[in-house]
Tab-separated table of C-alpha atoms in Angstrom:
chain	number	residue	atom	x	y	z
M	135	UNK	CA	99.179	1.808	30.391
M	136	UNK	CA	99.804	1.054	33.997
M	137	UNK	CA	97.700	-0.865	35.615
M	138	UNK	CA	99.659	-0.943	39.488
M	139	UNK	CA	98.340	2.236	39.547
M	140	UNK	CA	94.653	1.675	39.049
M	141	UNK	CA	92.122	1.009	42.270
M	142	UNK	CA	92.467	-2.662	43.477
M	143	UNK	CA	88.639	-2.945	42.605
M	144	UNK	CA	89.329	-3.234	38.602
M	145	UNK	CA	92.681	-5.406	39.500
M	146	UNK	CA	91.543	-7.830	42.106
M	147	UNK	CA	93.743	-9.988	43.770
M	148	UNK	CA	93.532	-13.593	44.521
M	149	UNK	CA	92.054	-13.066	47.799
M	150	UNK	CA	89.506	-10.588	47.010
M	151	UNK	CA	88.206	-13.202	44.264
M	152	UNK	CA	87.781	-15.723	46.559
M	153	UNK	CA	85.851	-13.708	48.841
M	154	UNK	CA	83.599	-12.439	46.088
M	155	UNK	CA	83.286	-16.057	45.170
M	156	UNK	CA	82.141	-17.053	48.318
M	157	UNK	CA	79.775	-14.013	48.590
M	158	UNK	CA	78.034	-14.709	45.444
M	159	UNK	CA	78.067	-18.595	46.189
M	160	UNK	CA	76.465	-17.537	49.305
M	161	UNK	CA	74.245	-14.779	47.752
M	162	UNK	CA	73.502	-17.496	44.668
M	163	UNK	CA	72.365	-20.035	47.483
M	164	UNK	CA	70.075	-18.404	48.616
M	165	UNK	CA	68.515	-17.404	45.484
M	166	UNK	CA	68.532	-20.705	44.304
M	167	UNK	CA	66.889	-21.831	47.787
M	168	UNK	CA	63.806	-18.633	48.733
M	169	UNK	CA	64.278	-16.520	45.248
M	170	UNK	CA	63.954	-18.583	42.293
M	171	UNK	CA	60.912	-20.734	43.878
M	172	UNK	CA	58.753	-18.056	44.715
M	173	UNK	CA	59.945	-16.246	41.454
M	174	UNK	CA	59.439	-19.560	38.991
M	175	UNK	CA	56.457	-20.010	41.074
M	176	UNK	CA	55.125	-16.320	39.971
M	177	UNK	CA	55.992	-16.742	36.894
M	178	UNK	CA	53.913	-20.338	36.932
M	179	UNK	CA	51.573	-18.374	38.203
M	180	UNK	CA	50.978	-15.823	35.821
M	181	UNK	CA	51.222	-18.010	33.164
M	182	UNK	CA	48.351	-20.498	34.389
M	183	UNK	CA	46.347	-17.027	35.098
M	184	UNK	CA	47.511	-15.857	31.290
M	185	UNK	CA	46.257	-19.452	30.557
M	186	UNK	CA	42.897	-19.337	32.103
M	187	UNK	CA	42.046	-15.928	30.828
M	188	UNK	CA	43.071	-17.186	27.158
M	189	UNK	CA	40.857	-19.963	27.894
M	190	UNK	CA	37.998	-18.292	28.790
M	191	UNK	CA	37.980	-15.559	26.421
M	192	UNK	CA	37.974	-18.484	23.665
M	193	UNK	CA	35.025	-19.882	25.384
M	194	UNK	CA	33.759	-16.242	25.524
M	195	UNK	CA	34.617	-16.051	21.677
M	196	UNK	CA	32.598	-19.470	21.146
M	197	UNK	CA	29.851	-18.562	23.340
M	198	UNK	CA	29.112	-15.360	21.222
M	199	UNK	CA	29.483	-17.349	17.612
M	200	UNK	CA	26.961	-19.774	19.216
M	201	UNK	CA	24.864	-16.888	20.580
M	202	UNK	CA	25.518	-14.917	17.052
M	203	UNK	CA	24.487	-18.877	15.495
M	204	UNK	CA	21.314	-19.062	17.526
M	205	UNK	CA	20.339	-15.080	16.658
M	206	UNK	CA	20.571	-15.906	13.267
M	207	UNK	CA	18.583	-19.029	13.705
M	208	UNK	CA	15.408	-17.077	15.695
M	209	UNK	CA	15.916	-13.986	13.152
M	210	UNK	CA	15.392	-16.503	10.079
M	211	UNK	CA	12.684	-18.247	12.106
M	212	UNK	CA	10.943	-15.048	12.539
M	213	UNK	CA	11.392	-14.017	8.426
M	214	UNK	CA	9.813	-17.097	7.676
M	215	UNK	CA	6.847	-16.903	10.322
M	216	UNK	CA	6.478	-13.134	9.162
M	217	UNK	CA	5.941	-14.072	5.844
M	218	UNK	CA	3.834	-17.150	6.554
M	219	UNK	CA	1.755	-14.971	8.756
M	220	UNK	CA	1.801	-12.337	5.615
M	221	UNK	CA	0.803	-15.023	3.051
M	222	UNK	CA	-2.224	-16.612	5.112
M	223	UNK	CA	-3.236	-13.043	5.675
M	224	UNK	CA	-3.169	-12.254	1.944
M	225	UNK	CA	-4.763	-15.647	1.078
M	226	UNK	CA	-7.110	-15.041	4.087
M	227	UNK	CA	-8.022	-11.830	2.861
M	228	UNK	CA	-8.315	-13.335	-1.198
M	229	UNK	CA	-11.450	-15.659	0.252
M	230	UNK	CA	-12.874	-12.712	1.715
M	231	UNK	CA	-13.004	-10.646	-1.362
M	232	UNK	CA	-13.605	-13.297	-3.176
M	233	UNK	CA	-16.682	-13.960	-1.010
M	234	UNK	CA	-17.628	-10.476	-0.970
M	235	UNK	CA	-17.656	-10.483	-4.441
M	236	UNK	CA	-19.875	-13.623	-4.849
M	237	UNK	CA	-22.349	-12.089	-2.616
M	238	UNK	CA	-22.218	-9.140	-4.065
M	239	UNK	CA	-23.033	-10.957	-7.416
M	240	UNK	CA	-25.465	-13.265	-5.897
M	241	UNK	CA	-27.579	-9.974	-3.880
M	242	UNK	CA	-27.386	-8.210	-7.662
M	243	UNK	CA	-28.602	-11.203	-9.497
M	244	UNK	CA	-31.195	-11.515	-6.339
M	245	UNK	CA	-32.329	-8.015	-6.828
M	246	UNK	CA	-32.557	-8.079	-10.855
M	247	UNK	CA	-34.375	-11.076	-10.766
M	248	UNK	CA	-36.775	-9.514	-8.045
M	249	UNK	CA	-36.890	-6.127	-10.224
M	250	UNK	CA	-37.554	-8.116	-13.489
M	251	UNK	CA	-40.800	-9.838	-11.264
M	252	UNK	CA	-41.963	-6.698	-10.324
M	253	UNK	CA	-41.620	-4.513	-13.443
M	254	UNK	CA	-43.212	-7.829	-15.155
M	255	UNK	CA	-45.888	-7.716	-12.941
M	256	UNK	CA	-46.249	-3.758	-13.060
M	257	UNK	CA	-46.570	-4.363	-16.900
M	258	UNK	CA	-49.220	-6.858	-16.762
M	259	UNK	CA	-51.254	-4.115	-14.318
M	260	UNK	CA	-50.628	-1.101	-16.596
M	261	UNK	CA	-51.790	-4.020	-19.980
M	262	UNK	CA	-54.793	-4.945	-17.647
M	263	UNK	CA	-55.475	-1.464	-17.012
M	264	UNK	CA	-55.021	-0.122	-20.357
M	265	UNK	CA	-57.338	-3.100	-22.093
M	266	UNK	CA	-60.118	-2.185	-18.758
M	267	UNK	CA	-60.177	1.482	-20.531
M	268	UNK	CA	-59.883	0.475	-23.705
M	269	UNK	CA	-62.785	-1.505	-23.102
M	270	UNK	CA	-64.740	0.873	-21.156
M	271	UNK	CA	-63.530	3.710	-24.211
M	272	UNK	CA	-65.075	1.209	-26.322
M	273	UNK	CA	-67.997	0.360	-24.854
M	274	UNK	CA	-68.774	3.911	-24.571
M	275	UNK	CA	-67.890	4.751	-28.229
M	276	UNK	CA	-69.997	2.105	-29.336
M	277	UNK	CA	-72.575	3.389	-27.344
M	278	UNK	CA	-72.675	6.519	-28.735
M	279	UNK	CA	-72.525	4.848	-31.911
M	280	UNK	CA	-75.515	2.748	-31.650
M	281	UNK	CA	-77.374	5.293	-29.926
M	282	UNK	CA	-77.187	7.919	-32.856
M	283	UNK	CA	-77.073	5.003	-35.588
M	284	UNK	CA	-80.007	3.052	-34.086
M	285	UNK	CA	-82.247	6.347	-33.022
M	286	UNK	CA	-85.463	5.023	-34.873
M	287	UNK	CA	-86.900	1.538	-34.707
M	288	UNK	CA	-86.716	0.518	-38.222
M	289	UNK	CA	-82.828	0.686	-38.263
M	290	UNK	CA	-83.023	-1.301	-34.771
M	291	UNK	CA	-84.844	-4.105	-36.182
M	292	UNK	CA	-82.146	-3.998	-38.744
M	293	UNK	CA	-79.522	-4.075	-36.840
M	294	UNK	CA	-80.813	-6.880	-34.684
M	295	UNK	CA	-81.649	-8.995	-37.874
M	296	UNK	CA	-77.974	-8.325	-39.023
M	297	UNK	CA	-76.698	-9.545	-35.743
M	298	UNK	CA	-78.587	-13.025	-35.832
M	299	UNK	CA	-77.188	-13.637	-39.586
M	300	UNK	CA	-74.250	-13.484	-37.822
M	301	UNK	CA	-74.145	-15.875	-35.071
M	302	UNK	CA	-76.279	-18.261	-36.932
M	303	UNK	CA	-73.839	-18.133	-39.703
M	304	UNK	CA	-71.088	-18.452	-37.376
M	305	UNK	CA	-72.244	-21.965	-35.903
């Protein structure tokens, strides 16, 4: 291959180098001076802003575990007030049966015991009752009796001589 042939661009000579040298020193200068500060100071940039938001959404992050902490912490506060409030309000509702339920005895016994009085003293009306016409039955039977038994005056006098062997014999 040949390469006096080929454009002076791929072969360069000593004075084209030295030009290019200078134009890139030049072009490398100024870089160096405006473009790498401003680009170094973007990049600084982004990174302190890449930073910051890492920073924050880790506070974020802890914010929510504490939030998530403290959520857990009511919720459990809450179970156990619930059932508290659940277990007075059985226990509360335990006296009140139970009270119920003594009363209930109590007004039964009450009412027995006032039955029991009144059928006793029903009883002793219908025995004082019953005796008062047994007595007047009796009274009237004997009556009858004596009346056809003691129709003449000899069995009178007998009867009445009868009766005074009896008391005297009595005494």
């Amino acid at each position: 291959m040949d390469f006096t042939k080929l454009p002076s661009i791929l072969t360069p000579d000593l004075g084209l180098l030295f030009w290019m040298l200078l134009a890139f020193l030049v072009v490398f200068f100024v870089l160096a001076k405006y473009g790498f500060p401003a680009i170094t100071n973007m990049v600084e940039e982004r990174k302190k802003y890449i930073d910051e938001s890492l920073k924050k959404a880790h506070e974020a992050s802890e914010r929510l575990e504490n939030i998530k902490q403290e959520s857990e912490a009511i919720l459990q506060e809450a179970r156990e007030k619930q059932s508290q409030i659940l277990k007075e309000a059985a226990d509360t509702r335990e006296a009140i049966v139970q009270k119920a339920q003594e009363k209930a005895r109590s007004e039964g016994a009450r009412l027995i015991s006032e039955a029991k009085v009144e059928i006793e003293g029903e009883k002793q009306q219908a025995i004082r009752d019953i005796r008062a016409q047994v007595a007047s039955l009796s009274v009237e039977i004997a009556e009858k009796i004596l009346r056809e038994k003691l129709s003449t005056d000899a069995e009178q006098m007998k009867m009445i001589d009868r009766l005074l062997d009896d008391v005297t014999a009595a005494k």
